[in-house]
Coordinates of C-alpha atoms and ligand atoms in Angstrom, one line a residue:
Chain A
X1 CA 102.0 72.3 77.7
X2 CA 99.6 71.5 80.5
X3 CA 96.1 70.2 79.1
X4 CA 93.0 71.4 80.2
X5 CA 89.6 70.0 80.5
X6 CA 87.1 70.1 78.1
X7 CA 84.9 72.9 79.3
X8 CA 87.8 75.3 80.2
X9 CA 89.1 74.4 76.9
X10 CA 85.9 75.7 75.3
X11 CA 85.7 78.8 77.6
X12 CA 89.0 79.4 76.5
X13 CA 88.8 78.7 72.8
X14 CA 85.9 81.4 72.7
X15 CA 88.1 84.4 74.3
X16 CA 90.5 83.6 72.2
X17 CA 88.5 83.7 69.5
X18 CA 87.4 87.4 70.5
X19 CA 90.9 88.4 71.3
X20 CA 91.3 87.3 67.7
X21 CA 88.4 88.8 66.0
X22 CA 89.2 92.6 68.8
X23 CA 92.8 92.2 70.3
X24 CA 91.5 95.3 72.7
X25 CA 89.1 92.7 74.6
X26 CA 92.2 91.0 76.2
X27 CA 92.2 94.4 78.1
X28 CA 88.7 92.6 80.6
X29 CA 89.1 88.7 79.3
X30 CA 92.7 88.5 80.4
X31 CA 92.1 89.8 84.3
X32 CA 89.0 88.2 84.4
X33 CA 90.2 84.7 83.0
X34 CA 90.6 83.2 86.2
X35 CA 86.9 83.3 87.2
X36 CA 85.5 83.4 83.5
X37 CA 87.9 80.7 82.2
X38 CA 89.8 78.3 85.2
X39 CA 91.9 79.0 88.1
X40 CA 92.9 76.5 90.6
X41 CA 90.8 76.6 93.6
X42 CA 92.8 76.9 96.6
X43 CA 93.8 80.2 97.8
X44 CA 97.3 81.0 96.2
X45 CA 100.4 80.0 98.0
X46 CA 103.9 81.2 98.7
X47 CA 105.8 78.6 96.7
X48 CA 107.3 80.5 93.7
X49 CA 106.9 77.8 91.6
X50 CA 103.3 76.4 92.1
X51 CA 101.5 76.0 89.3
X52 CA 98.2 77.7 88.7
X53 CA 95.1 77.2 86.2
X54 CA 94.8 80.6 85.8
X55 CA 98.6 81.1 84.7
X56 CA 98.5 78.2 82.1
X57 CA 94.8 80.1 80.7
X58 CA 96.3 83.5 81.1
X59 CA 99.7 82.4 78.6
X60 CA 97.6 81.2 75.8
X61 CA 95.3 84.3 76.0
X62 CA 98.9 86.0 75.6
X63 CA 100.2 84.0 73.1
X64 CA 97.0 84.6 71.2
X65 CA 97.2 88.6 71.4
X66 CA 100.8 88.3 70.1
X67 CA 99.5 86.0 66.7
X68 CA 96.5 88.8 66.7
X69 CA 99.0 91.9 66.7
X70 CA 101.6 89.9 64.9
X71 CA 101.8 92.9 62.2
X72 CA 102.3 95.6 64.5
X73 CA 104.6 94.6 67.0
X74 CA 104.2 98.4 68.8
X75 CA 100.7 98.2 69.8
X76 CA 101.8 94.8 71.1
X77 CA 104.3 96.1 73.4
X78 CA 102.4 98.1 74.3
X79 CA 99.0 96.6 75.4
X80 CA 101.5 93.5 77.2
X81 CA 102.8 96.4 79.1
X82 CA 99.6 97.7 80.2
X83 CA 98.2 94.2 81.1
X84 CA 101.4 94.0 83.3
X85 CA 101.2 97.7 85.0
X86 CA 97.3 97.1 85.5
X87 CA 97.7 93.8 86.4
X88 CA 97.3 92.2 90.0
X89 CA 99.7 89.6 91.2
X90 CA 98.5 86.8 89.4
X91 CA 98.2 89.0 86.1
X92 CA 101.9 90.0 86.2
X93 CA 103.1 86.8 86.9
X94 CA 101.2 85.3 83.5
X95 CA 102.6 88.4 81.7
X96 CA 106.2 87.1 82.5
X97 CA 105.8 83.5 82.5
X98 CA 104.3 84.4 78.4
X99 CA 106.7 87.1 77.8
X100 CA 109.3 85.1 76.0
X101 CA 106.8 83.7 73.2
X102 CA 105.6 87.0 72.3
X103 CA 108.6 87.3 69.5
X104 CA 108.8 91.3 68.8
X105 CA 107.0 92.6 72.1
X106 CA 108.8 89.9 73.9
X107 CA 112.4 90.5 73.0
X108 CA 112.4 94.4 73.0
X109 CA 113.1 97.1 75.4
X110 CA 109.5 97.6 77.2
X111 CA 109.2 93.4 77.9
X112 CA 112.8 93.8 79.4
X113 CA 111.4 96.6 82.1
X114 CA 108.6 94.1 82.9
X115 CA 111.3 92.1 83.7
X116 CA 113.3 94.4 85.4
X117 CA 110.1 95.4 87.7
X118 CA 109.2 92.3 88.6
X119 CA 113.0 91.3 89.9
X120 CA 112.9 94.6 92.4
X121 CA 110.1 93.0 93.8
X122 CA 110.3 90.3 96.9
X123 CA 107.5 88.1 95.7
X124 CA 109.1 85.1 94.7
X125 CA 106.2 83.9 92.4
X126 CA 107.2 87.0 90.3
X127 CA 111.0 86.7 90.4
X128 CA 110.6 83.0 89.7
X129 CA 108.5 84.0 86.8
X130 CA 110.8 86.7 85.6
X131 CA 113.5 84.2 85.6
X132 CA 111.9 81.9 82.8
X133 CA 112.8 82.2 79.8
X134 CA 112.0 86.1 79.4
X135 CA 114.8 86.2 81.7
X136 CA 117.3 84.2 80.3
X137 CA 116.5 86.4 76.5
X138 CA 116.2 89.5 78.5
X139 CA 118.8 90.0 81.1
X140 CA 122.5 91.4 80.2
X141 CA 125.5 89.2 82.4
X142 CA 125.0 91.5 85.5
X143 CA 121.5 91.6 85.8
X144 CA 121.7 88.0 85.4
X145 CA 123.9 87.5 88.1
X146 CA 122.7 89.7 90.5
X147 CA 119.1 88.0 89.9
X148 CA 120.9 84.7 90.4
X149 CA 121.8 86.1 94.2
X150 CA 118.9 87.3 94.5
X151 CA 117.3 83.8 94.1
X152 CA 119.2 82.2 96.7
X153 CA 118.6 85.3 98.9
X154 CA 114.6 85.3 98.9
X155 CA 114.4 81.1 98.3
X156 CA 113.8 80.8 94.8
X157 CA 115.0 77.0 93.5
X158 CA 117.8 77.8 90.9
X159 CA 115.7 74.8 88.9
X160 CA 113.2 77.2 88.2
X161 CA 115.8 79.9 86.5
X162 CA 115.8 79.4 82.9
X163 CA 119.5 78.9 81.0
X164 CA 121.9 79.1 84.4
X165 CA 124.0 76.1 83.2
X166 CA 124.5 78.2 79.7
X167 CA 125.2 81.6 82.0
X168 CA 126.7 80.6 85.1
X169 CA 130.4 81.4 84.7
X170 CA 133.0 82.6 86.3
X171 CA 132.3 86.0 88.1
X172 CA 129.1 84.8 89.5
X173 CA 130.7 82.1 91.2
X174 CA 132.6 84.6 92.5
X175 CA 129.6 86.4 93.7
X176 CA 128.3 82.6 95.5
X177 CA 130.8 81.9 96.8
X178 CA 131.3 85.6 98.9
X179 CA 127.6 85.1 99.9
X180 CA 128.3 81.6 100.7
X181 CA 131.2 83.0 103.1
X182 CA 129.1 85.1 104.4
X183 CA 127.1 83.0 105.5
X184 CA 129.9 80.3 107.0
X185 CA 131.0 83.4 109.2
X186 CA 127.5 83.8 110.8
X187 CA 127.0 80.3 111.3
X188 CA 124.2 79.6 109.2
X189 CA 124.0 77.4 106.9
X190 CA 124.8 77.5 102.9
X191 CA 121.7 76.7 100.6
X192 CA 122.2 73.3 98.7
X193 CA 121.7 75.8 95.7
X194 CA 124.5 77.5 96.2
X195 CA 126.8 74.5 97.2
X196 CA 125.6 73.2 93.8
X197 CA 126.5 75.9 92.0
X198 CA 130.4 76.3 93.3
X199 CA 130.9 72.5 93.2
X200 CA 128.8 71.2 90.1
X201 CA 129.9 67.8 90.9
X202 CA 128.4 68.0 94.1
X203 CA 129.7 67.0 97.9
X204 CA 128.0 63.8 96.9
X205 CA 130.0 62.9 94.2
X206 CA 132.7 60.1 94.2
X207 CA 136.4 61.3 95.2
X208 CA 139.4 59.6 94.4
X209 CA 139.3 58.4 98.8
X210 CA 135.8 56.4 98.8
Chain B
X1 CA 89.0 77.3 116.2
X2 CA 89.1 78.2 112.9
X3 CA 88.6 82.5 111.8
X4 CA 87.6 84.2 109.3
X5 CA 88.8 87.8 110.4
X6 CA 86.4 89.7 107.7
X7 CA 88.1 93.2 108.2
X8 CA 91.9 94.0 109.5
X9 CA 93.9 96.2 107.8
X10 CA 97.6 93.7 107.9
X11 CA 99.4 96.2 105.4
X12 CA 99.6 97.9 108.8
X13 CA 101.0 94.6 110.8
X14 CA 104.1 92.6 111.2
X15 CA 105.1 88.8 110.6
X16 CA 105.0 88.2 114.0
X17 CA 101.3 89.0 113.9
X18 CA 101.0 86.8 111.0
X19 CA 102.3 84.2 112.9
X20 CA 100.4 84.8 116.4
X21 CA 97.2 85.1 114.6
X22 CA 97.8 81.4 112.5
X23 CA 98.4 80.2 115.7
X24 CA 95.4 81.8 117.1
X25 CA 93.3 80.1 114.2
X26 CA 93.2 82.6 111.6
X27 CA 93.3 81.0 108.2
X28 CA 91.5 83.9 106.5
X29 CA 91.0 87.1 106.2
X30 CA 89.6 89.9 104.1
X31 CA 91.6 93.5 104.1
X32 CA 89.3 96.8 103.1
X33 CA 90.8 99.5 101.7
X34 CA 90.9 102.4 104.2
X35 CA 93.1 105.3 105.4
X36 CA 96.4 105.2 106.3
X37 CA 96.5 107.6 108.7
X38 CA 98.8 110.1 107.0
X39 CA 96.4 111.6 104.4
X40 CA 96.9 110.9 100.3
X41 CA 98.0 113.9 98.0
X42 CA 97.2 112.3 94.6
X43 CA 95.6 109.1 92.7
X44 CA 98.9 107.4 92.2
X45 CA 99.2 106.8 95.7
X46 CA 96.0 104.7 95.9
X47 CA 96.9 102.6 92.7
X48 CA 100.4 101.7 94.7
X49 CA 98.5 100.8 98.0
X50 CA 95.8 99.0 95.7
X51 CA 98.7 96.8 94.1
X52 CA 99.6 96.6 97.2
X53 CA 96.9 95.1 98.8
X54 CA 96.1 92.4 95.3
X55 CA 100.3 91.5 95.3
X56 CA 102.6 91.8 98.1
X57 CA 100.2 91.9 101.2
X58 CA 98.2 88.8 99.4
X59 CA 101.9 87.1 99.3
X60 CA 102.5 87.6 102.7
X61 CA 99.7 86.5 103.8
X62 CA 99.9 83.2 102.0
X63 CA 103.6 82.9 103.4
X64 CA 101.9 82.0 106.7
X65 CA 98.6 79.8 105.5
X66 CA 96.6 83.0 105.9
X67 CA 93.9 83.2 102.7
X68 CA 93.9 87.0 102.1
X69 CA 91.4 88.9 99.6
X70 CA 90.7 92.4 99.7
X71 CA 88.1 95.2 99.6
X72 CA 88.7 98.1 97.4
X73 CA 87.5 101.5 97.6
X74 CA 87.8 105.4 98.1
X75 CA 87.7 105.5 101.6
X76 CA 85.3 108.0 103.6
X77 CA 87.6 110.6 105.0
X78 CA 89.8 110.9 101.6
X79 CA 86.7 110.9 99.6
X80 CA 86.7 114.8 100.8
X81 CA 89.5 116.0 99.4
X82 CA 89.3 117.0 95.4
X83 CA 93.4 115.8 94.6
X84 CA 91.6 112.2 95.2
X85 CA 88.1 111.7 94.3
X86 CA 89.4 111.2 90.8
X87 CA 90.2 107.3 91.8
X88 CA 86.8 106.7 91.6
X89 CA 87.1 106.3 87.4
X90 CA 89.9 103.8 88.2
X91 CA 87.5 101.7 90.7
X92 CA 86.2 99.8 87.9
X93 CA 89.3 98.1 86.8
X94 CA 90.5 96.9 90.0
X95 CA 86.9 95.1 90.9
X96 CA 87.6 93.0 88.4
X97 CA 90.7 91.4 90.1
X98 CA 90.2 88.0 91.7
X99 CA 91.3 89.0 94.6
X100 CA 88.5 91.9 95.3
X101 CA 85.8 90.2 97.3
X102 CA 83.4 93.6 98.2
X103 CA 83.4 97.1 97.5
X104 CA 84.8 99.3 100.7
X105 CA 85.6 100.5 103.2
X106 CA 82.9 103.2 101.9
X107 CA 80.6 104.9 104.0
X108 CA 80.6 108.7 106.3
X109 CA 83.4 110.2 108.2
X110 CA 82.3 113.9 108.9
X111 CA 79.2 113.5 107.0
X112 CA 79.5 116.1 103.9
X113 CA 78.1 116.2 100.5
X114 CA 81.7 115.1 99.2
X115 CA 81.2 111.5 101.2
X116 CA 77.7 111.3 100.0
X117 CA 78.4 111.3 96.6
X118 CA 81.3 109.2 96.9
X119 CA 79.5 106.4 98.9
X120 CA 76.5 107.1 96.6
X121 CA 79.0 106.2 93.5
X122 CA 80.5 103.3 95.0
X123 CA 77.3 101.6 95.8
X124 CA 76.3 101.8 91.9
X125 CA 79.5 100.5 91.7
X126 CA 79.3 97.2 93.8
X127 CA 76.0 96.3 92.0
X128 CA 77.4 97.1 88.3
X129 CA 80.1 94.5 89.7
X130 CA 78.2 92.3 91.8
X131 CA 80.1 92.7 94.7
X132 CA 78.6 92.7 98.4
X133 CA 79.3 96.6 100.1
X134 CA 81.1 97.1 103.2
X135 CA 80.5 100.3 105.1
X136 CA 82.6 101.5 107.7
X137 CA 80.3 104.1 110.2
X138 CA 81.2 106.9 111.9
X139 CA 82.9 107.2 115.2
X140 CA 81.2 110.5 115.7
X141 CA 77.6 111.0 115.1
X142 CA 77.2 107.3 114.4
X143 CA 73.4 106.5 114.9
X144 CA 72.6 109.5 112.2
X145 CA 75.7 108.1 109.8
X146 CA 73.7 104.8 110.0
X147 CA 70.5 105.6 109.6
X148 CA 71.8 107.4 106.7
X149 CA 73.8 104.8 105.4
X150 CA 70.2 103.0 105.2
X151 CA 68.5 105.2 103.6
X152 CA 71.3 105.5 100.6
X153 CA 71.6 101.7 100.2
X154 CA 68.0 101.7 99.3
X155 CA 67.7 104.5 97.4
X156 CA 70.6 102.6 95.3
X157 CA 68.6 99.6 95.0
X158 CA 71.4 97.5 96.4
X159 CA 69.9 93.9 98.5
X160 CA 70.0 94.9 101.8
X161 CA 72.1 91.6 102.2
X162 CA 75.0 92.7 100.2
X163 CA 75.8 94.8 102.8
X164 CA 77.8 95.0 105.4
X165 CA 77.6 98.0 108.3
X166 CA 80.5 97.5 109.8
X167 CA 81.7 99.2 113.8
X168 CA 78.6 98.5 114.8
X169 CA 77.4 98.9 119.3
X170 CA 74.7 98.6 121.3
X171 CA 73.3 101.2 120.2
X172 CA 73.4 101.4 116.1
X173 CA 72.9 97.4 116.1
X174 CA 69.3 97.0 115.6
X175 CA 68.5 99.6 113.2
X176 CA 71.2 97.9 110.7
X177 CA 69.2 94.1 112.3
X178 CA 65.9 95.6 110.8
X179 CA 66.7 96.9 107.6
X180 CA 68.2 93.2 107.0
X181 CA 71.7 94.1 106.3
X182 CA 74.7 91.9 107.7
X183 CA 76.7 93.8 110.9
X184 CA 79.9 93.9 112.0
X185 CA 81.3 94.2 115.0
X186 CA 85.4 95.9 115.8
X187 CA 86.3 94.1 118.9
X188 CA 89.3 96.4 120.4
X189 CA 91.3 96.1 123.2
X190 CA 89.9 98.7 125.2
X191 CA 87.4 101.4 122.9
X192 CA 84.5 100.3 120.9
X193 CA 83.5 97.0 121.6
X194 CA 85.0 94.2 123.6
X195 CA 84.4 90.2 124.0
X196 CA 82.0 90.4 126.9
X197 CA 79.6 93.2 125.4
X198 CA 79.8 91.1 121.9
X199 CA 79.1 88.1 123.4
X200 CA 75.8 89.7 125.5
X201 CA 74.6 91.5 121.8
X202 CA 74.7 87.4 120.6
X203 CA 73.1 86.5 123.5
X204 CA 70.7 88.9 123.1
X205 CA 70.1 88.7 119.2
X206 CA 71.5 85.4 118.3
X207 CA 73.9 84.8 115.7
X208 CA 72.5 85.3 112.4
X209 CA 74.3 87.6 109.8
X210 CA 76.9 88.7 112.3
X211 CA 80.7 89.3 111.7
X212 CA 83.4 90.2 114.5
X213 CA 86.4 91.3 113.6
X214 CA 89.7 93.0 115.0
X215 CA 89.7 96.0 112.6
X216 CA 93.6 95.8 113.6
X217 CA 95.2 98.6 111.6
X218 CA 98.2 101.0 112.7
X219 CA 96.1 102.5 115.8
X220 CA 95.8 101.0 119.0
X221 CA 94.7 97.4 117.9
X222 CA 94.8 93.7 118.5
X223 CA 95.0 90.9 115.5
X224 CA 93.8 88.5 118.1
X225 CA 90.2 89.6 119.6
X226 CA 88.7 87.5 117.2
X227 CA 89.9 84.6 119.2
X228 CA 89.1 86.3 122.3
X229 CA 85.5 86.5 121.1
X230 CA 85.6 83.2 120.2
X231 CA 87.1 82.6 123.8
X232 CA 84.3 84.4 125.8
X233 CA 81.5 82.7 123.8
X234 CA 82.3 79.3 124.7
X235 CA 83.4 80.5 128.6
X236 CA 79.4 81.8 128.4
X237 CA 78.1 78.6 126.4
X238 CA 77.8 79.1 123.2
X239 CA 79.0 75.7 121.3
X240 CA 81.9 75.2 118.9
X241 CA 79.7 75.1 116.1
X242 CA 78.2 78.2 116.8
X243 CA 81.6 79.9 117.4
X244 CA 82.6 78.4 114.0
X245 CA 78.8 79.9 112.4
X246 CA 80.2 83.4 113.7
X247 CA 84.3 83.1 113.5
X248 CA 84.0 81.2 110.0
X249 CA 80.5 80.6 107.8
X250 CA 79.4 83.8 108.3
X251 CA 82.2 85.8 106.9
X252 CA 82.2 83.1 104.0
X253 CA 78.8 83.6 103.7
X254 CA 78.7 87.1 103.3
X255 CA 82.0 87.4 101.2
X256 CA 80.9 84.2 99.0
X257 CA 78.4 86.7 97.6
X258 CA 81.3 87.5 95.7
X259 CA 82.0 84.4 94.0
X260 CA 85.5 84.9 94.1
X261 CA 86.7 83.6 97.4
X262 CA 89.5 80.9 97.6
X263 CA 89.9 79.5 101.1
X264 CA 91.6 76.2 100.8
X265 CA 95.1 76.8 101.4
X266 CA 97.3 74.8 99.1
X267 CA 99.4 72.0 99.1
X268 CA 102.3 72.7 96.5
X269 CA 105.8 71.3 96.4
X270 CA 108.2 74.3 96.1
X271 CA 110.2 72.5 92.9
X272 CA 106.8 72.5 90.8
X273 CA 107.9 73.6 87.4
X274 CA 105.3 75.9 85.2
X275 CA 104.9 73.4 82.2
X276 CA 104.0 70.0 82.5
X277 CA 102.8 70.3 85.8
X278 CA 100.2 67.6 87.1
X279 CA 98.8 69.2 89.8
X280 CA 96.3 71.6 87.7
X281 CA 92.7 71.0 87.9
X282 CA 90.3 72.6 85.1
X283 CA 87.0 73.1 87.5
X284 CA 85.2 76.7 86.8
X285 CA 85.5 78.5 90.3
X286 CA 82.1 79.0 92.0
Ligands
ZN301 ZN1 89.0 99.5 108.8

């Protein structure tokens, strides 16, 4: 885990001490923790897997509610799914990247609609995010797949989507390589993703000829 | 040239004005919450188009090196009708997003008790959250709605210079110059103002705590008369630094009252993984 400098780590230490001592005060620290804690300080890009201040701050702030509410894994659910519905962008996309530490809240129904929500949308910072490991713990086979296409669909790097070697089998190959066809027929050209995903080995891998 | 377009309403525009406007200069912009024309039935449709405005419209933006924050408000007209005043208890939690640089668009439509008490609210509002006000004025009436605007930010207490009056002409100009409040100016392509008569109001008052923008939304509009201001100002010879003072620092200026602005657009390789990342930097924004 990314470290942080000394003053953010103290501005962070001390809201994580009050989420502690009041889990309910992640409800303002925990949209506020960009300005209050860190964020980075350009404007926030496109790239879906750029890495933010304000995400790193916002996953321990997480992490910390779910050691807080550790005995009543309910209310966690609960409050992670309200800091995702209230959440702006950058909130949402900290929500996922910490979903998959949060062991009750993060493995039960409610974190799998977060999940689920986030992969309907076309920001690619969410999907990407969606598609860590919450993802890989969360999805069943289909929605698995069908978030794989959608990856190479809207431009998010398969590198960023957390267990494909483990999941990528047989029937969403299938599903590549028709959307790879696809795209032969229109003349455009396949994603390297995608090649790399049919052909493991690669076009760049020795053959018996050279 | 680079522009700061302080007000445009882009939920409303295409990608190919995304891309005609970064070619144009625009690098930022600030979107206010407003009408969309067809009228709101209920508060849910606000939270969507306020999610809206702090995810997907910020993402798009950012697609094409455009910095977008937002303003966020019950807008004038809507603030009328009983099924939607209720979004004024939800106000609170979305000025404390990031991405929220000023309360608005609030201000008078048709001039009832209804807008009164909502704008009245709202201005509370942006100094419990020390945001700078942006106030859209009338199309009808418009010299009363401003002088009346004036009177209710100081009867709120708000600094005259955490607020903007935005639509501003000839004629409403120098009352909102006196009371010391920043005004904006809606260059369109053929109502309201245009690049010659905002270039003669500079002329005539010079540049200090003045904003143009397009105001482009889903009416009859045009992304790009920012540019053409800029345009006409050096064609009657104003300098590049003072096009810059009026297209760029004064937007910043005025917004940067927030403290939340983030204008540097960033240089990220698309492959950047979430942990162990070395591109992170741990300043404290502003
Ligand atoms: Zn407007």
């Amino acid at each position: 885990m990314t470290t942080l400098d000394e003053q953010t780590e103290q501005r962070l230490v001390a809201a994580e001490t009050a989420v502690r001592s009041d889990p309910t005060r992640v409800r303002s620290l925990f949209p506020a923790a960009g300005r209050d804690i860190g964020r980075t300080r350009t404007a926030p890009g496109a790239a879906p897997g750029e890495v933010r201040l304000e995400d790193v701050v916002r996953v321990r702030l997480l992490a910390t509610l779910g050691e807080a509410l550790a005995e009543d894994p309910d209310t966690l659910a609960r409050e992670v799914a309200d800091l995702y519905r209230f959440g702006d962008a950058a909130e949402r996309r900290a929500v996922l990247l910490g979903l998959a530490t949060l062991v009750d809240a993060g493995r039960g129904e409610r974190a799998a609609l977060l999940v689920h929500d986030a992969l309907r949308t076309n920001d690619v910072r969410l999907v990407a995010a969606a598609l860590g490991p919450a993802g890989a713990a969360l999805l069943d086979a289909d929605a698995f797949r069908q978030a794989v296409l959608k990856c190479l669909f809207v431009g998010v790097p398969l590198d960023l989507v957390a267990g494909l070697d483990q999941r990528a089998d047989a029937p969403l190959r299938t599903m590549v390589a028709s959307y790879a066809d696809e795209r032969r027929a229109a003349g455009r050209a396949v994603p390297d993703d995608a090649l790399t995903l049919l052909d493991p080995a690669g076009p760049d891998a020795p053959t018996q000829e050279s | 040239m680079r522009i700061f377009d302080p007000h445009i309403h882009m939920t409303s525009r295409t990608t190919d004005d995304y891309e005609a406007m970064h070619a144009a200069g625009v690098r930022a912009v600030v979107e206010p919450a407003f009408w969309l024309g067809q009228p709101r039935t209920g508060v849910d449709s606000f939270i969507d188009y306020f999610d809206a405005l702090l995810g997907w419209e910020r993402f798009r933006a950012a697609q094409f090196g455009i910095a977008h924050h937002c303003t966020i408000a019950l807008n004038p007209k809507e603030a009328n009708d009983p099924r939607c005043t209720p979004v004024l208890d939800l106000l609170p939690r979305y000025l404390a997003k990031d991405g929220v640089v000023a309360v608005g668009e609030v201000g008078f439509d048709s001039m009832t008790e209804a807008e009164e008490t909502a704008f009245t609210r709202q201005l509370e509002l942006a100094g419990e959250h020390g945001l700078p006000a942006m106030v859209h004025t009338p199309h009808r009436d418009k010299l009363a709605g401003t002088h009346r605007t004036l009177e209710l930010v100081a009867a709120v207490g708000l600094p005259a210079g955490h607020v903007l009056v935005d639509h501003l002409n000839e004629v409403t100009v120098d009352v909102v110059d006196d009371a010391g409040a920043w005004m904006g100016f809606s260059i369109y392509p053929d109502t309201k103002m245009d690049p010659h008569r905002m270039v003669a109001i500079l002329e005539r008052r010079g540049l200090d705590r003045v904003l143009v923008n397009s105001a482009a939304d889903w009416g009859r509009s045009d992304p790009l008369t920012t540019r053409q201001t800029g345009d006409a100002m050096l064609a009657a010879g104003f300098s590049d630094d003072d096009v810059d003072r009026v297209l760029w620092r004064n937007p910043v200026e005025f917004y940067g009252q927030s403290g939340r602005l983030l204008l540097e657009t960033p240089q990220v390789k698309a492959t950047d993984t979430f942990e162990g990342s070395s591109v992170l930097r741990g300043e404290r924004a502003s």
